Amino acid sequence: MTSFAPDSIVLNRKLPLWYQVSQSLRASILGRSPRDPLRLPTEEQLAEHYGVSVLTMRQALKELEDEGLISRHRRRGTFIEPGVRRGAPVRLLGSVDAIVAQQSGMTTELLAHGRAPVPTDLAEYFPDLAEVATYHRLRSDEKTGEPTNHAVNHVRPELSARIDLDDLVRWPMTKVLRDVAGADISRITDTVEARLADPDTARLLRVPLLSPILHYTGVTYDTEGRVLDVAVIHYRGDRFSFTVTLDA
């Protein structure tokens, strides 16, 4: 039986290795094609793939098993749960792969894209630009079709030429910028605040006007300190929670 092939990552030695591996594998699982096999490689093969010990790999797999994404069977192997529910609570620990995992796992529809003037409230992030490339996407639960969040990415125009629209339907913008467009991402800052749904957001997310939503702003920087992308995402307040883990 052919095994599922997860993506590769560059590990950050400042963060727990098991966590980074679990989040990368989680993103790969949630972003998989329906045609991909459900069986995972063995613990030893996965450990070699990620460049970690078997013990670290075992800890990462336990995290995914506890979340209900995989099941492990003695002698048969480890399998992705075919009916796993996507859109689980977001967990942030500070790695780029954690952000990718955060954004993965839902059906995505590209609503619109093109060039637009830099929004006034984002001008501080793009002081050298008059316009940015914008991408509007609506993410929905793949089983129910229920909208879960609406994302607008504001990207530097020179990067837009390297972005394939089909990739934006399959993958989060962070992954596309890093792995497809070749952007050298150094850090991402996240801000989350409670807001009330305006008419456009209420219509897109199918919630009552002025109902609670989570307003997320993610700013992606390159190694020179330039802002590559500002993502503004509205999450349904009844479907998402944010958990932030701080290590001493």
PDB file of C-alpha atoms in Angstrom:
ATOM      1  CA  MET A   1       0.000   0.000   0.000  1.00  0.00           C
ATOM      2  CA  THR A   2       1.382   3.436  -0.935  1.00  0.00           C
ATOM      3  CA  SER A   3       1.926   5.785   1.999  1.00  0.00           C
ATOM      4  CA  PHE A   4       0.948   9.443   2.308  1.00  0.00           C
ATOM      5  CA  ALA A   5       3.908  11.775   1.585  1.00  0.00           C
ATOM      6  CA  PRO A   6       4.122  14.752   4.005  1.00  0.00           C
ATOM      7  CA  ASP A   7       5.823  18.050   3.172  1.00  0.00           C
ATOM      8  CA  SER A   8       9.343  18.796   4.365  1.00  0.00           C
ATOM      9  CA  ILE A   9      10.290  21.614   6.750  1.00  0.00           C
ATOM     10  CA  VAL A  10      13.365  23.365   8.089  1.00  0.00           C
ATOM     11  CA  LEU A  11      13.298  22.947  11.864  1.00  0.00           C
ATOM     12  CA  ASN A  12      13.813  25.861  14.228  1.00  0.00           C
ATOM     13  CA  ARG A  13      16.007  24.702  17.116  1.00  0.00           C
ATOM     14  CA  LYS A  14      14.525  27.357  19.424  1.00  0.00           C
ATOM     15  CA  LEU A  15      11.124  25.607  19.443  1.00  0.00           C
ATOM     16  CA  PRO A  16      10.196  22.081  20.562  1.00  0.00           C
ATOM     17  CA  LEU A  17      10.965  19.734  17.688  1.00  0.00           C
ATOM     18  CA  TRP A  18       7.961  17.480  18.352  1.00  0.00           C
ATOM     19  CA  TYR A  19       5.652  20.493  18.117  1.00  0.00           C
ATOM     20  CA  GLN A  20       7.095  21.708  14.823  1.00  0.00           C
ATOM     21  CA  VAL A  21       6.896  18.221  13.334  1.00  0.00           C
ATOM     22  CA  SER A  22       3.322  17.712  14.525  1.00  0.00           C
ATOM     23  CA  GLN A  23       2.216  21.072  13.103  1.00  0.00           C
ATOM     24  CA  SER A  24       3.917  20.435   9.752  1.00  0.00           C
ATOM     25  CA  LEU A  25       2.381  16.971   9.499  1.00  0.00           C
ATOM     26  CA  ARG A  26      -0.981  18.398  10.561  1.00  0.00           C
ATOM     27  CA  ALA A  27      -0.828  20.977   7.754  1.00  0.00           C
ATOM     28  CA  SER A  28       0.092  18.256   5.254  1.00  0.00           C
ATOM     29  CA  ILE A  29      -2.809  16.067   6.402  1.00  0.00           C
ATOM     30  CA  LEU A  30      -5.392  18.857   6.318  1.00  0.00           C
ATOM     31  CA  GLY A  31      -4.148  20.102   2.951  1.00  0.00           C
ATOM     32  CA  ARG A  32      -4.029  16.693   1.305  1.00  0.00           C
ATOM     33  CA  SER A  33      -5.865  15.799  -1.875  1.00  0.00           C
ATOM     34  CA  PRO A  34      -8.798  13.367  -1.541  1.00  0.00           C
ATOM     35  CA  ARG A  35      -6.834  11.033  -3.843  1.00  0.00           C
ATOM     36  CA  ASP A  36      -3.882  10.819  -1.459  1.00  0.00           C
ATOM     37  CA  PRO A  37      -3.478   7.556   0.496  1.00  0.00           C
ATOM     38  CA  LEU A  38      -4.554   7.484   4.146  1.00  0.00           C
ATOM     39  CA  ARG A  39      -1.710   5.359   5.431  1.00  0.00           C
ATOM     40  CA  LEU A  40       1.268   7.222   6.925  1.00  0.00           C
ATOM     41  CA  PRO A  41       4.869   6.045   6.629  1.00  0.00           C
ATOM     42  CA  THR A  42       6.292   4.197   9.634  1.00  0.00           C
ATOM     43  CA  GLU A  43       7.599   6.091  12.667  1.00  0.00           C
ATOM     44  CA  GLU A  44      11.148   5.348  11.548  1.00  0.00           C
ATOM     45  CA  GLN A  45      10.505   6.614   8.006  1.00  0.00           C
ATOM     46  CA  LEU A  46       8.836   9.786   9.290  1.00  0.00           C
ATOM     47  CA  ALA A  47      11.668  10.395  11.767  1.00  0.00           C
ATOM     48  CA  GLU A  48      14.190  10.123   8.917  1.00  0.00           C
ATOM     49  CA  HIS A  49      12.045  12.393   6.706  1.00  0.00           C
ATOM     50  CA  TYR A  50      11.970  15.155   9.337  1.00  0.00           C
ATOM     51  CA  GLY A  51      15.492  14.558  10.654  1.00  0.00           C
ATOM     52  CA  VAL A  52      14.408  13.859  14.250  1.00  0.00           C
ATOM     53  CA  SER A  53      14.608  10.930  16.639  1.00  0.00           C
ATOM     54  CA  VAL A  54      11.964   8.217  16.716  1.00  0.00           C
ATOM     55  CA  LEU A  55      11.062   9.345  20.251  1.00  0.00           C
ATOM     56  CA  THR A  56      10.407  12.901  18.999  1.00  0.00           C
ATOM     57  CA  MET A  57       8.367  11.535  16.109  1.00  0.00           C
ATOM     58  CA  ARG A  58       6.345   9.382  18.480  1.00  0.00           C
ATOM     59  CA  GLN A  59       5.523  12.447  20.587  1.00  0.00           C
ATOM     60  CA  ALA A  60       4.432  14.373  17.496  1.00  0.00           C
ATOM     61  CA  LEU A  61       2.182  11.520  16.380  1.00  0.00           C
ATOM     62  CA  LYS A  62       0.601  11.306  19.827  1.00  0.00           C
ATOM     63  CA  GLU A  63      -0.345  14.986  19.541  1.00  0.00           C
ATOM     64  CA  LEU A  64      -2.126  14.291  16.235  1.00  0.00           C
ATOM     65  CA  GLU A  65      -3.747  11.152  17.622  1.00  0.00           C
ATOM     66  CA  ASP A  66      -5.071  13.085  20.634  1.00  0.00           C
ATOM     67  CA  GLU A  67      -6.495  15.664  18.221  1.00  0.00           C
ATOM     68  CA  GLY A  68      -8.280  12.899  16.303  1.00  0.00           C
ATOM     69  CA  LEU A  69      -6.433  13.433  13.020  1.00  0.00           C
ATOM     70  CA  ILE A  70      -4.812   9.983  12.944  1.00  0.00           C
ATOM     71  CA  SER A  71      -5.314   6.526  14.414  1.00  0.00           C
ATOM     72  CA  ARG A  72      -2.594   3.995  15.168  1.00  0.00           C
ATOM     73  CA  HIS A  73      -3.123   0.246  14.903  1.00  0.00           C
ATOM     74  CA  ARG A  74      -0.672  -2.368  16.083  1.00  0.00           C
ATOM     75  CA  ARG A  75       0.846  -4.313  13.179  1.00  0.00           C
ATOM     76  CA  ARG A  76      -1.316  -2.432  10.625  1.00  0.00           C
ATOM     77  CA  GLY A  77       0.256   1.014  10.930  1.00  0.00           C
ATOM     78  CA  THR A  78      -0.849   4.642  11.319  1.00  0.00           C
ATOM     79  CA  PHE A  79      -3.717   6.067   9.269  1.00  0.00           C
ATOM     80  CA  ILE A  80      -5.241   9.479   8.619  1.00  0.00           C
ATOM     81  CA  GLU A  81      -8.832   9.610   9.839  1.00  0.00           C
ATOM     82  CA  PRO A  82     -10.875  10.018   6.626  1.00  0.00           C
ATOM     83  CA  GLY A  83     -13.775  11.785   8.332  1.00  0.00           C
ATOM     84  CA  VAL A  84     -11.743  14.180  10.444  1.00  0.00           C
ATOM     85  CA  ARG A  85     -13.507  17.491  11.034  1.00  0.00           C
ATOM     86  CA  ARG A  86     -11.533  20.473   9.843  1.00  0.00           C
ATOM     87  CA  GLY A  87     -11.519  23.945  11.290  1.00  0.00           C
ATOM     88  CA  ALA A  88     -10.284  22.970  14.762  1.00  0.00           C
ATOM     89  CA  PRO A  89      -9.227  25.599  17.330  1.00  0.00           C
ATOM     90  CA  VAL A  90      -6.111  27.516  16.353  1.00  0.00           C
ATOM     91  CA  ARG A  91      -2.921  26.937  18.370  1.00  0.00           C
ATOM     92  CA  LEU A  92      -0.040  29.383  18.007  1.00  0.00           C
ATOM     93  CA  LEU A  93       3.516  28.805  19.214  1.00  0.00           C
ATOM     94  CA  GLY A  94       5.534  31.063  16.988  1.00  0.00           C
ATOM     95  CA  SER A  95       6.857  28.996  14.066  1.00  0.00           C
ATOM     96  CA  VAL A  96       6.037  29.618  10.412  1.00  0.00           C
ATOM     97  CA  ASP A  97       4.844  26.028  10.116  1.00  0.00           C
ATOM     98  CA  ALA A  98       2.443  26.619  13.004  1.00  0.00           C
ATOM     99  CA  ILE A  99       0.951  29.490  11.010  1.00  0.00           C
ATOM    100  CA  VAL A 100       0.664  27.270   7.945  1.00  0.00           C
ATOM    101  CA  ALA A 101      -1.100  24.625  10.034  1.00  0.00           C
ATOM    102  CA  GLN A 102      -3.398  27.286  11.428  1.00  0.00           C
ATOM    103  CA  GLN A 103      -4.564  28.286   7.957  1.00  0.00           C
ATOM    104  CA  SER A 104      -4.921  24.784   6.533  1.00  0.00           C
ATOM    105  CA  GLY A 105      -7.760  22.318   6.484  1.00  0.00           C
ATOM    106  CA  MET A 106     -10.792  23.943   4.855  1.00  0.00           C
ATOM    107  CA  THR A 107     -12.395  24.222   1.445  1.00  0.00           C
ATOM    108  CA  THR A 108     -11.233  27.494  -0.085  1.00  0.00           C
ATOM    109  CA  GLU A 109     -12.925  29.662  -2.716  1.00  0.00           C
ATOM    110  CA  LEU A 110     -11.043  32.514  -4.379  1.00  0.00           C
ATOM    111  CA  LEU A 111     -13.596  35.336  -4.529  1.00  0.00           C
ATOM    112  CA  ALA A 112     -11.528  38.071  -6.183  1.00  0.00           C
ATOM    113  CA  HIS A 113      -7.981  39.210  -6.866  1.00  0.00           C
ATOM    114  CA  GLY A 114      -6.217  42.163  -8.448  1.00  0.00           C
ATOM    115  CA  ARG A 115      -4.315  45.377  -7.756  1.00  0.00           C
ATOM    116  CA  ALA A 116      -5.705  47.956  -5.336  1.00  0.00           C
ATOM    117  CA  PRO A 117      -4.465  51.081  -3.517  1.00  0.00           C
ATOM    118  CA  VAL A 118      -2.858  50.383  -0.158  1.00  0.00           C
ATOM    119  CA  PRO A 119      -5.659  50.634   2.454  1.00  0.00           C
ATOM    120  CA  THR A 120      -5.252  53.635   4.728  1.00  0.00           C
ATOM    121  CA  ASP A 121      -5.141  51.508   7.864  1.00  0.00           C
ATOM    122  CA  LEU A 122      -2.320  49.375   6.390  1.00  0.00           C
ATOM    123  CA  ALA A 123      -0.214  52.235   4.985  1.00  0.00           C
ATOM    124  CA  GLU A 124       2.332  51.932   7.804  1.00  0.00           C
ATOM    125  CA  TYR A 125       3.246  48.452   6.562  1.00  0.00           C
ATOM    126  CA  PHE A 126       3.845  49.503   2.948  1.00  0.00           C
ATOM    127  CA  PRO A 127       5.409  52.994   3.127  1.00  0.00           C
ATOM    128  CA  ASP A 128       7.152  52.539  -0.246  1.00  0.00           C
ATOM    129  CA  LEU A 129       4.091  51.356  -2.193  1.00  0.00           C
ATOM    130  CA  ALA A 130       1.042  53.024  -3.715  1.00  0.00           C
ATOM    131  CA  GLU A 131      -0.766  49.747  -4.414  1.00  0.00           C
ATOM    132  CA  VAL A 132      -0.700  46.077  -3.442  1.00  0.00           C
ATOM    133  CA  ALA A 133      -1.958  42.814  -4.912  1.00  0.00           C
ATOM    134  CA  THR A 134      -5.075  41.668  -3.072  1.00  0.00           C
ATOM    135  CA  TYR A 135      -6.603  38.197  -2.773  1.00  0.00           C
ATOM    136  CA  HIS A 136     -10.046  37.609  -1.249  1.00  0.00           C
ATOM    137  CA  ARG A 137     -10.807  34.044  -0.153  1.00  0.00           C
ATOM    138  CA  LEU A 138     -13.700  32.402   1.649  1.00  0.00           C
ATOM    139  CA  ARG A 139     -13.001  29.227   3.631  1.00  0.00           C
ATOM    140  CA  SER A 140     -15.772  26.770   4.449  1.00  0.00           C
ATOM    141  CA  ASP A 141     -16.241  23.516   6.306  1.00  0.00           C
ATOM    142  CA  GLU A 142     -15.747  20.810   3.672  1.00  0.00           C
ATOM    143  CA  LYS A 143     -18.560  18.641   5.066  1.00  0.00           C
ATOM    144  CA  THR A 144     -21.316  21.170   5.711  1.00  0.00           C
ATOM    145  CA  GLY A 145     -20.296  23.913   3.289  1.00  0.00           C
ATOM    146  CA  GLU A 146     -20.720  26.394   6.150  1.00  0.00           C
ATOM    147  CA  PRO A 147     -18.457  29.463   5.826  1.00  0.00           C
ATOM    148  CA  THR A 148     -15.915  29.688   8.637  1.00  0.00           C
ATOM    149  CA  ASN A 149     -13.708  32.655   7.754  1.00  0.00           C
ATOM    150  CA  HIS A 150     -13.063  35.336   5.150  1.00  0.00           C
ATOM    151  CA  ALA A 151      -9.452  36.263   4.394  1.00  0.00           C
ATOM    152  CA  VAL A 152      -7.999  39.213   2.491  1.00  0.00           C
ATOM    153  CA  ASN A 153      -4.264  39.153   1.768  1.00  0.00           C
ATOM    154  CA  HIS A 154      -2.397  42.320   0.806  1.00  0.00           C
ATOM    155  CA  VAL A 155       0.815  41.256  -0.932  1.00  0.00           C
ATOM    156  CA  ARG A 156       3.745  43.170  -2.415  1.00  0.00           C
ATOM    157  CA  PRO A 157       3.093  43.476  -6.191  1.00  0.00           C
ATOM    158  CA  GLU A 158       6.429  41.970  -7.234  1.00  0.00           C
ATOM    159  CA  LEU A 159       5.485  38.726  -5.497  1.00  0.00           C
ATOM    160  CA  SER A 160       2.124  38.415  -7.238  1.00  0.00           C
ATOM    161  CA  ALA A 161       3.774  37.380 -10.537  1.00  0.00           C
ATOM    162  CA  ARG A 162       5.033  34.234  -8.784  1.00  0.00           C
ATOM    163  CA  ILE A 163       1.666  33.292  -7.258  1.00  0.00           C
ATOM    164  CA  ASP A 164      -0.454  30.683  -9.033  1.00  0.00           C
ATOM    165  CA  LEU A 165      -4.152  31.145  -8.238  1.00  0.00           C
ATOM    166  CA  ASP A 166      -4.676  27.371  -8.127  1.00  0.00           C
ATOM    167  CA  ASP A 167      -2.134  27.180  -5.299  1.00  0.00           C
ATOM    168  CA  LEU A 168      -4.143  29.703  -3.275  1.00  0.00           C
ATOM    169  CA  VAL A 169      -7.158  27.417  -3.413  1.00  0.00           C
ATOM    170  CA  ARG A 170      -5.112  24.476  -2.178  1.00  0.00           C
ATOM    171  CA  TRP A 171      -2.678  26.093   0.278  1.00  0.00           C
ATOM    172  CA  PRO A 172      -2.465  29.008   2.751  1.00  0.00           C
ATOM    173  CA  MET A 173      -0.799  32.205   1.537  1.00  0.00           C
ATOM    174  CA  THR A 174       2.119  31.701   3.951  1.00  0.00           C
ATOM    175  CA  LYS A 175       2.997  28.384   2.331  1.00  0.00           C
ATOM    176  CA  VAL A 176       2.603  29.804  -1.191  1.00  0.00           C
ATOM    177  CA  LEU A 177       4.877  32.763  -0.436  1.00  0.00           C
ATOM    178  CA  ARG A 178       7.554  30.615   1.192  1.00  0.00           C
ATOM    179  CA  ASP A 179       7.506  27.417  -0.855  1.00  0.00           C
ATOM    180  CA  VAL A 180       6.299  28.617  -4.279  1.00  0.00           C
ATOM    181  CA  ALA A 181       7.177  32.310  -4.562  1.00  0.00           C
ATOM    182  CA  GLY A 182      10.484  31.756  -2.770  1.00  0.00           C
ATOM    183  CA  ALA A 183       9.996  34.525  -0.203  1.00  0.00           C
ATOM    184  CA  ASP A 184      12.535  34.481   2.639  1.00  0.00           C
ATOM    185  CA  ILE A 185      10.160  34.746   5.612  1.00  0.00           C
ATOM    186  CA  SER A 186      11.766  35.673   8.929  1.00  0.00           C
ATOM    187  CA  ARG A 187       8.773  36.252  11.210  1.00  0.00           C
ATOM    188  CA  ILE A 188       5.013  36.711  11.416  1.00  0.00           C
ATOM    189  CA  THR A 189       3.227  38.875  13.968  1.00  0.00           C
ATOM    190  CA  ASP A 190      -0.354  38.010  14.928  1.00  0.00           C
ATOM    191  CA  THR A 191      -3.006  40.270  16.421  1.00  0.00           C
ATOM    192  CA  VAL A 192      -6.445  38.964  17.391  1.00  0.00           C
ATOM    193  CA  GLU A 193      -9.309  41.088  18.673  1.00  0.00           C
ATOM    194  CA  ALA A 194     -13.058  40.768  19.113  1.00  0.00           C
ATOM    195  CA  ARG A 195     -15.277  42.764  16.777  1.00  0.00           C
ATOM    196  CA  LEU A 196     -18.863  42.854  15.568  1.00  0.00           C
ATOM    197  CA  ALA A 197     -19.740  41.659  12.068  1.00  0.00           C
ATOM    198  CA  ASP A 198     -20.326  44.457   9.569  1.00  0.00           C
ATOM    199  CA  PRO A 199     -22.869  43.918   6.731  1.00  0.00           C
ATOM    200  CA  ASP A 200     -20.335  42.472   4.237  1.00  0.00           C
ATOM    201  CA  THR A 201     -18.766  40.117   6.773  1.00  0.00           C
ATOM    202  CA  ALA A 202     -22.155  39.005   8.074  1.00  0.00           C
ATOM    203  CA  ARG A 203     -23.266  38.187   4.530  1.00  0.00           C
ATOM    204  CA  LEU A 204     -20.120  36.224   3.660  1.00  0.00           C
ATOM    205  CA  LEU A 205     -20.007  34.249   6.905  1.00  0.00           C
ATOM    206  CA  ARG A 206     -23.809  33.818   7.083  1.00  0.00           C
ATOM    207  CA  VAL A 207     -24.078  35.223  10.586  1.00  0.00           C
ATOM    208  CA  PRO A 208     -26.419  37.888  11.998  1.00  0.00           C
ATOM    209  CA  LEU A 209     -25.383  41.505  11.622  1.00  0.00           C
ATOM    210  CA  LEU A 210     -23.318  42.703  14.623  1.00  0.00           C
ATOM    211  CA  SER A 211     -22.699  39.152  15.861  1.00  0.00           C
ATOM    212  CA  PRO A 212     -19.252  38.513  17.464  1.00  0.00           C
ATOM    213  CA  ILE A 213     -16.348  37.659  15.161  1.00  0.00           C
ATOM    214  CA  LEU A 214     -12.601  37.278  15.653  1.00  0.00           C
ATOM    215  CA  HIS A 215     -10.588  39.844  13.715  1.00  0.00           C
ATOM    216  CA  TYR A 216      -7.101  38.525  12.943  1.00  0.00           C
ATOM    217  CA  THR A 217      -4.234  40.510  11.418  1.00  0.00           C
ATOM    218  CA  GLY A 218      -1.081  38.626  10.413  1.00  0.00           C
ATOM    219  CA  VAL A 219       1.940  40.590   9.184  1.00  0.00           C
ATOM    220  CA  THR A 220       4.656  38.616   7.357  1.00  0.00           C
ATOM    221  CA  TYR A 221       8.201  40.026   7.247  1.00  0.00           C
ATOM    222  CA  ASP A 222      11.269  39.027   5.223  1.00  0.00           C
ATOM    223  CA  THR A 223      14.826  38.869   6.540  1.00  0.00           C
ATOM    224  CA  GLU A 224      15.390  42.535   5.622  1.00  0.00           C
ATOM    225  CA  GLY A 225      12.437  43.661   7.725  1.00  0.00           C
ATOM    226  CA  ARG A 226      10.153  44.440   4.764  1.00  0.00           C
ATOM    227  CA  VAL A 227       6.481  43.508   5.000  1.00  0.00           C
ATOM    228  CA  LEU A 228       5.619  40.918   2.367  1.00  0.00           C
ATOM    229  CA  ASP A 229       1.970  40.306   3.211  1.00  0.00           C
ATOM    230  CA  VAL A 230      -0.705  41.576   5.562  1.00  0.00           C
ATOM    231  CA  ALA A 231      -3.511  39.085   6.057  1.00  0.00           C
ATOM    232  CA  VAL A 232      -6.801  40.320   7.489  1.00  0.00           C
ATOM    233  CA  ILE A 233      -9.058  37.417   8.421  1.00  0.00           C
ATOM    234  CA  HIS A 234     -12.536  37.423   9.965  1.00  0.00           C
ATOM    235  CA  TYR A 235     -13.362  34.203  11.812  1.00  0.00           C
ATOM    236  CA  ARG A 236     -16.823  33.211  12.943  1.00  0.00           C
ATOM    237  CA  GLY A 237     -16.848  33.653  16.704  1.00  0.00           C
ATOM    238  CA  ASP A 238     -18.913  30.493  17.200  1.00  0.00           C
ATOM    239  CA  ARG A 239     -16.443  28.294  15.317  1.00  0.00           C
ATOM    240  CA  PHE A 240     -12.963  29.379  16.405  1.00  0.00           C
ATOM    241  CA  SER A 241     -10.926  29.985  19.539  1.00  0.00           C
ATOM    242  CA  PHE A 242      -7.267  30.961  19.846  1.00  0.00           C
ATOM    243  CA  THR A 243      -4.881  29.265  22.237  1.00  0.00           C
ATOM    244  CA  VAL A 244      -1.437  30.797  22.697  1.00  0.00           C
ATOM    245  CA  THR A 245       1.300  28.715  24.346  1.00  0.00           C
ATOM    246  CA  LEU A 246       4.318  30.534  25.785  1.00  0.00           C
ATOM    247  CA  ASP A 247       7.415  28.539  26.681  1.00  0.00           C
ATOM    248  CA  ALA A 248       9.720  29.798  29.428  1.00  0.00           C
TER     249      ALA A 248
END
